[in-house]
C-alpha positions as YAML, in Angstrom:
chain: A
units: angstrom
residues:
- id: 1
  name: UNK
  ca: [105.65, 39.04, 68.43]
- id: 2
  name: UNK
  ca: [107.45, 41.92, 70.31]
- id: 3
  name: UNK
  ca: [105.58, 43.96, 72.67]
- id: 4
  name: UNK
  ca: [105.20, 47.53, 71.99]
- id: 5
  name: UNK
  ca: [106.41, 50.00, 74.90]
- id: 6
  name: UNK
  ca: [103.60, 51.80, 76.40]
- id: 7
  name: UNK
  ca: [104.13, 55.11, 77.10]
- id: 8
  name: UNK
  ca: [102.88, 57.41, 80.19]
- id: 9
  name: UNK
  ca: [100.08, 59.02, 80.30]
- id: 10
  name: UNK
  ca: [100.29, 63.09, 81.07]
- id: 11
  name: UNK
  ca: [98.71, 63.30, 84.28]
- id: 12
  name: UNK
  ca: [96.73, 66.67, 84.63]
- id: 13
  name: UNK
  ca: [98.49, 69.67, 87.05]
- id: 14
  name: UNK
  ca: [96.88, 69.81, 90.41]
- id: 15
  name: UNK
  ca: [98.02, 73.45, 90.65]
- id: 16
  name: UNK
  ca: [94.91, 75.89, 91.74]
- id: 17
  name: UNK
  ca: [95.28, 78.85, 89.15]
- id: 18
  name: UNK
  ca: [96.49, 82.05, 90.62]
- id: 19
  name: UNK
  ca: [93.74, 84.09, 92.07]
- id: 20
  name: UNK
  ca: [93.44, 87.80, 90.26]
- id: 21
  name: UNK
  ca: [94.61, 90.52, 92.41]
- id: 22
  name: UNK
  ca: [91.39, 92.11, 93.19]
- id: 23
  name: UNK
  ca: [90.15, 88.85, 94.67]
- id: 24
  name: UNK
  ca: [93.34, 88.53, 96.97]
- id: 25
  name: UNK
  ca: [92.93, 91.74, 97.94]
- id: 26
  name: UNK
  ca: [88.76, 91.27, 98.84]
- id: 27
  name: UNK
  ca: [89.96, 87.60, 100.66]
- id: 28
  name: UNK
  ca: [92.67, 89.62, 102.62]
- id: 29
  name: UNK
  ca: [90.42, 92.51, 103.64]
- id: 30
  name: UNK
  ca: [87.80, 89.96, 104.46]
- id: 31
  name: UNK
  ca: [90.18, 87.75, 106.88]
- id: 32
  name: UNK
  ca: [91.19, 91.23, 108.65]
- id: 33
  name: UNK
  ca: [87.51, 92.00, 109.20]
- id: 34
  name: UNK
  ca: [86.99, 88.52, 110.58]
- id: 35
  name: UNK
  ca: [90.17, 88.67, 112.49]
- id: 36
  name: UNK
  ca: [89.21, 92.66, 114.11]
- id: 37
  name: UNK
  ca: [85.94, 91.36, 114.69]
- id: 38
  name: UNK
  ca: [86.60, 88.03, 116.60]
- id: 39
  name: UNK
  ca: [89.38, 89.93, 118.85]
- id: 40
  name: UNK
  ca: [86.43, 93.01, 119.53]
- id: 41
  name: UNK
  ca: [84.35, 90.57, 120.75]
- id: 42
  name: UNK
  ca: [86.61, 88.02, 122.60]
- id: 43
  name: UNK
  ca: [87.94, 90.79, 124.42]
- id: 44
  name: UNK
  ca: [86.62, 93.59, 126.07]
- id: 45
  name: UNK
  ca: [89.72, 95.45, 126.77]
- id: 46
  name: UNK
  ca: [91.27, 97.55, 124.22]
- id: 47
  name: UNK
  ca: [94.25, 100.28, 124.05]
- id: 48
  name: UNK
  ca: [93.59, 104.04, 122.54]
- id: 49
  name: UNK
  ca: [96.52, 105.46, 121.17]
- id: 50
  name: UNK
  ca: [96.52, 109.11, 120.88]
- id: 51
  name: UNK
  ca: [99.18, 111.24, 119.25]
- id: 52
  name: UNK
  ca: [101.09, 113.03, 121.58]
- id: 53
  name: UNK
  ca: [99.92, 111.06, 124.35]
- id: 54
  name: UNK
  ca: [100.00, 108.00, 126.04]
- id: 55
  name: UNK
  ca: [98.08, 104.46, 125.46]
- id: 56
  name: UNK
  ca: [94.84, 104.43, 127.20]
- id: 57
  name: UNK
  ca: [93.39, 101.07, 128.00]
- id: 58
  name: UNK
  ca: [89.79, 100.73, 127.77]
- id: 59
  name: UNK
  ca: [86.54, 98.41, 128.64]
- id: 60
  name: UNK
  ca: [84.30, 98.35, 125.71]
- id: 61
  name: UNK
  ca: [81.62, 97.02, 123.53]
- id: 62
  name: UNK
  ca: [81.66, 96.04, 120.22]
- id: 63
  name: UNK
  ca: [78.27, 96.46, 118.47]
- id: 64
  name: UNK
  ca: [78.14, 96.54, 114.35]
- id: 65
  name: UNK
  ca: [81.67, 97.81, 113.08]
- id: 66
  name: UNK
  ca: [82.13, 100.12, 116.36]
- id: 67
  name: UNK
  ca: [83.82, 99.73, 119.57]
- id: 68
  name: UNK
  ca: [81.58, 101.88, 122.62]
- id: 69
  name: UNK
  ca: [83.48, 103.26, 125.30]
- id: 70
  name: UNK
  ca: [81.76, 105.51, 127.95]
- id: 71
  name: UNK
  ca: [84.44, 107.60, 129.93]
- id: 72
  name: UNK
  ca: [83.94, 110.29, 132.97]
- id: 73
  name: UNK
  ca: [83.32, 110.58, 136.60]
- id: 74
  name: UNK
  ca: [82.95, 107.60, 138.11]
- id: 75
  name: UNK
  ca: [84.09, 105.53, 135.05]
- id: 76
  name: UNK
  ca: [87.04, 104.88, 133.38]
- id: 77
  name: UNK
  ca: [89.50, 107.85, 132.71]
- id: 78
  name: UNK
  ca: [90.08, 108.65, 129.07]
- id: 79
  name: UNK
  ca: [91.64, 111.83, 127.25]
- id: 80
  name: UNK
  ca: [90.14, 113.97, 124.64]
- id: 81
  name: UNK
  ca: [90.73, 112.27, 121.33]
- id: 82
  name: UNK
  ca: [90.98, 113.99, 118.06]
- id: 83
  name: UNK
  ca: [89.04, 112.46, 115.04]
- id: 84
  name: UNK
  ca: [91.53, 110.02, 114.61]
- id: 85
  name: UNK
  ca: [93.13, 107.26, 117.30]
- id: 86
  name: UNK
  ca: [94.93, 103.87, 116.50]
- id: 87
  name: UNK
  ca: [93.30, 100.78, 118.70]
- id: 88
  name: UNK
  ca: [95.44, 97.86, 119.71]
- id: 89
  name: UNK
  ca: [93.77, 94.90, 120.28]
- id: 90
  name: UNK
  ca: [95.12, 92.04, 122.43]
- id: 91
  name: UNK
  ca: [94.81, 88.24, 121.67]
- id: 92
  name: UNK
  ca: [92.71, 86.58, 124.03]
- id: 93
  name: UNK
  ca: [94.92, 83.51, 124.51]
- id: 94
  name: UNK
  ca: [98.16, 85.04, 124.83]
- id: 95
  name: UNK
  ca: [97.46, 88.69, 125.88]
- id: 96
  name: UNK
  ca: [100.12, 90.23, 123.41]
- id: 97
  name: UNK
  ca: [99.54, 92.61, 120.74]
- id: 98
  name: UNK
  ca: [97.10, 91.26, 117.61]
- id: 99
  name: UNK
  ca: [96.14, 93.89, 115.60]
- id: 100
  name: UNK
  ca: [96.37, 97.63, 115.70]
- id: 101
  name: UNK
  ca: [93.83, 99.38, 113.59]
- id: 102
  name: UNK
  ca: [92.79, 103.30, 112.71]
- id: 103
  name: UNK
  ca: [89.74, 104.03, 114.11]
- id: 104
  name: UNK
  ca: [87.29, 107.33, 113.47]
- id: 105
  name: UNK
  ca: [86.29, 108.95, 116.56]
- id: 106
  name: UNK
  ca: [82.33, 110.00, 116.96]
- id: 107
  name: UNK
  ca: [81.20, 111.23, 120.28]
- id: 108
  name: UNK
  ca: [77.39, 110.33, 120.30]
- id: 109
  name: UNK
  ca: [75.26, 112.79, 121.74]
- id: 110
  name: UNK
  ca: [72.68, 112.14, 125.12]
- id: 111
  name: UNK
  ca: [68.90, 111.47, 123.73]
- id: 112
  name: UNK
  ca: [69.70, 110.48, 120.09]
- id: 113
  name: UNK
  ca: [68.86, 106.96, 118.74]
- id: 114
  name: UNK
  ca: [72.65, 105.96, 118.66]
- id: 115
  name: UNK
  ca: [73.39, 107.28, 122.15]
- id: 116
  name: UNK
  ca: [70.48, 105.32, 123.64]
- id: 117
  name: UNK
  ca: [71.51, 102.27, 121.58]
- id: 118
  name: UNK
  ca: [75.07, 102.22, 122.94]
- id: 119
  name: UNK
  ca: [74.19, 103.15, 126.42]
- id: 120
  name: UNK
  ca: [71.85, 100.27, 126.97]
- id: 121
  name: UNK
  ca: [74.86, 97.80, 125.85]
- id: 122
  name: UNK
  ca: [77.25, 99.32, 127.75]
- id: 123
  name: UNK
  ca: [74.83, 99.40, 131.08]
- id: 124
  name: UNK
  ca: [74.24, 95.65, 130.24]
- id: 125
  name: UNK
  ca: [78.00, 94.62, 130.15]
- id: 126
  name: UNK
  ca: [78.90, 97.28, 133.05]
- id: 127
  name: UNK
  ca: [79.99, 95.45, 136.12]
- id: 128
  name: UNK
  ca: [78.99, 96.66, 139.53]
- id: 129
  name: UNK
  ca: [76.91, 99.82, 138.59]
- id: 130
  name: UNK
  ca: [75.00, 100.33, 141.79]
- id: 131
  name: UNK
  ca: [73.11, 103.80, 140.50]
- id: 132
  name: UNK
  ca: [70.78, 105.12, 137.67]
- id: 133
  name: UNK
  ca: [74.25, 104.96, 135.21]
- id: 134
  name: UNK
  ca: [71.84, 106.14, 132.03]
- id: 135
  name: UNK
  ca: [70.86, 109.35, 133.97]
- id: 136
  name: UNK
  ca: [74.73, 110.22, 135.62]
- id: 137
  name: UNK
  ca: [76.12, 109.03, 131.91]
- id: 138
  name: UNK
  ca: [74.04, 111.95, 130.62]
- id: 139
  name: UNK
  ca: [74.57, 114.23, 132.26]
- id: 140
  name: UNK
  ca: [78.12, 113.55, 132.97]
- id: 141
  name: UNK
  ca: [79.92, 111.08, 131.30]
- id: 142
  name: UNK
  ca: [81.14, 110.95, 127.58]
- id: 143
  name: UNK
  ca: [79.81, 108.11, 125.40]
- id: 144
  name: UNK
  ca: [81.90, 107.37, 122.31]
- id: 145
  name: UNK
  ca: [81.96, 105.18, 119.33]
- id: 146
  name: UNK
  ca: [85.21, 104.04, 117.76]
- id: 147
  name: UNK
  ca: [84.89, 102.99, 114.32]
- id: 148
  name: UNK
  ca: [88.19, 101.09, 112.64]
- id: 149
  name: UNK
  ca: [89.06, 101.57, 108.97]
- id: 150
  name: UNK
  ca: [91.02, 100.90, 106.38]
- id: 151
  name: UNK
  ca: [93.49, 97.82, 106.36]
- id: 152
  name: UNK
  ca: [95.17, 97.29, 110.07]
- id: 153
  name: UNK
  ca: [98.42, 98.67, 110.82]
- id: 154
  name: UNK
  ca: [99.64, 95.68, 112.57]
- id: 155
  name: UNK
  ca: [98.44, 92.17, 112.21]
- id: 156
  name: UNK
  ca: [99.97, 88.48, 112.63]
- id: 157
  name: UNK
  ca: [103.13, 88.69, 110.90]
- id: 158
  name: UNK
  ca: [103.11, 92.01, 109.97]
- id: 159
  name: UNK
  ca: [104.30, 93.60, 113.03]
- id: 160
  name: UNK
  ca: [106.42, 96.94, 113.77]
- id: 161
  name: UNK
  ca: [109.93, 96.57, 115.47]
- id: 162
  name: UNK
  ca: [110.59, 97.04, 118.60]
- id: 163
  name: UNK
  ca: [108.52, 96.15, 122.23]
- id: 164
  name: UNK
  ca: [106.22, 98.84, 122.43]
- id: 165
  name: UNK
  ca: [107.03, 99.54, 126.23]
- id: 166
  name: UNK
  ca: [106.15, 102.08, 128.03]
- id: 167
  name: UNK
  ca: [106.53, 103.95, 131.31]
- id: 168
  name: UNK
  ca: [103.86, 103.52, 133.70]
- id: 169
  name: UNK
  ca: [101.21, 106.18, 134.05]
- id: 170
  name: UNK
  ca: [101.58, 108.65, 136.32]
- id: 171
  name: UNK
  ca: [98.75, 108.08, 139.15]
- id: 172
  name: UNK
  ca: [97.62, 110.45, 142.37]
- id: 173
  name: UNK
  ca: [97.05, 106.90, 143.86]
- id: 174
  name: UNK
  ca: [98.75, 106.76, 146.99]
- id: 175
  name: UNK
  ca: [99.40, 104.58, 150.10]
- id: 176
  name: UNK
  ca: [101.23, 106.72, 152.65]
- id: 177
  name: UNK
  ca: [98.40, 107.18, 154.85]
- id: 178
  name: UNK
  ca: [98.02, 103.65, 155.27]
- id: 179
  name: UNK
  ca: [99.83, 100.65, 154.27]
- id: 180
  name: UNK
  ca: [98.55, 96.77, 154.15]
- id: 181
  name: UNK
  ca: [100.30, 94.72, 156.68]
- id: 182
  name: UNK
  ca: [102.34, 92.17, 155.38]
- id: 183
  name: UNK
  ca: [103.80, 88.91, 156.96]
- id: 184
  name: UNK
  ca: [107.32, 89.69, 157.97]
- id: 185
  name: UNK
  ca: [107.08, 93.26, 157.15]
- id: 186
  name: UNK
  ca: [107.79, 95.00, 153.92]
- id: 187
  name: UNK
  ca: [110.82, 94.29, 151.53]
- id: 188
  name: UNK
  ca: [112.28, 97.65, 152.81]
- id: 189
  name: UNK
  ca: [111.49, 97.04, 156.15]
- id: 190
  name: UNK
  ca: [113.02, 93.96, 156.56]
- id: 191
  name: UNK
  ca: [116.03, 95.11, 154.90]
- id: 192
  name: UNK
  ca: [116.17, 98.06, 157.31]
- id: 193
  name: UNK
  ca: [115.59, 95.64, 160.12]
- id: 194
  name: UNK
  ca: [118.64, 93.41, 158.92]
- id: 195
  name: UNK
  ca: [120.83, 96.45, 158.40]
- id: 196
  name: UNK
  ca: [120.04, 97.24, 162.40]
- id: 197
  name: UNK
  ca: [120.75, 93.84, 163.34]
- id: 198
  name: UNK
  ca: [124.36, 93.93, 161.36]
- id: 199
  name: UNK
  ca: [125.06, 97.30, 163.13]
- id: 200
  name: UNK
  ca: [124.51, 95.76, 166.53]
- id: 201
  name: UNK
  ca: [126.57, 92.69, 166.06]
- id: 202
  name: UNK
  ca: [128.88, 94.36, 164.84]
- id: 203
  name: UNK
  ca: [129.01, 96.79, 167.78]
- id: 204
  name: UNK
  ca: [129.09, 94.04, 169.91]
- id: 205
  name: UNK
  ca: [131.62, 92.76, 168.30]
- id: 206
  name: UNK
  ca: [134.12, 95.42, 168.75]
- id: 207
  name: UNK
  ca: [133.28, 96.00, 172.27]
- id: 208
  name: UNK
  ca: [134.38, 92.48, 173.04]
- id: 209
  name: UNK
  ca: [137.46, 93.14, 170.91]
- id: 210
  name: UNK
  ca: [137.74, 96.15, 172.99]
- id: 211
  name: UNK
  ca: [137.61, 94.51, 176.32]
- id: 212
  name: UNK
  ca: [139.96, 91.59, 175.03]
- id: 213
  name: UNK
  ca: [142.65, 94.22, 174.57]
- id: 214
  name: UNK
  ca: [141.99, 95.73, 177.90]
- id: 215
  name: UNK
  ca: [142.31, 92.78, 179.81]
- id: 216
  name: UNK
  ca: [146.00, 91.67, 177.65]
- id: 217
  name: UNK
  ca: [147.12, 95.26, 178.80]
- id: 218
  name: UNK
  ca: [145.75, 94.25, 182.29]
- id: 219
  name: UNK
  ca: [147.97, 91.31, 182.81]
- id: 220
  name: UNK
  ca: [151.15, 92.75, 180.74]
- id: 221
  name: UNK
  ca: [150.79, 95.30, 183.33]
- id: 222
  name: UNK
  ca: [150.75, 92.98, 186.59]
- id: 223
  name: UNK
  ca: [153.52, 90.79, 185.22]
- id: 224
  name: UNK
  ca: [155.89, 93.83, 185.09]
- id: 225
  name: UNK
  ca: [155.12, 95.11, 188.40]
- id: 226
  name: UNK
  ca: [155.55, 91.65, 189.81]
- id: 227
  name: UNK
  ca: [159.45, 91.95, 188.38]
...
C-alpha cells in the first residue's frame, strides 16, 4: 500500500489590508497634533518667524490649542506681528528643530474673559515677578495668542534644506563702562601683553647685539693702534 503525498495547507496571509486614504490622512493629522501638543508642553520656549524680520525667541504657555505670549516693557521684546506667522518648535531632548507650523495671531484685549484666563496662566508661569503683573500687563504690555493651524511645514523626516543659521541680533547691551574681571585677563589683553613682552625682548636682543658690535670694533681699533 503506497502512501499518498500530503499537499501543504495554504496559510492565510498576515499582511494587513491597506488603509483608505482618508484614514491615513486622519492618522497623520492626529500624529502631528499629538507631536505639536507634546512639543508645546515640554518646552517653554519657541521661535516666532515674521516675514521680513528675524526669528524671535519667546517663552510661552500652551493652553487648549494656543500658545500664549506676553511682551512689552519689563517683559520679552517681540515685534508687531501680522495676522499669520510661523512658529518653530524645538526638541526638548536635543534642542534642535522639531516642528515648523503656521499660526494665526490674536491680540487679546484687557478685560475680556480670554485675556483674564491667559494672564492668569502666564502669571503662574512667570518667573521672578516682583510687582502686580496683571495691572502692568493691562496698561503697558501685549498678550497674544498664537493658534497653529493646518499641517506642519516641517516635521521629523521632512525638513527644509539648509542649516537655518542667522546672524546674531543687534542689541543695545554693552559692557564698555564696566567689564567683569577675568582671571589672567581677557583674551585681547593677554595678546597685547604678549606682544609687548615680545617687543621688549626683541629690543633687548638688538641692544645686546649692538653692544657686541661696538666691543668688537673697539678691540680691532686697539689692535691696530698697538701695531
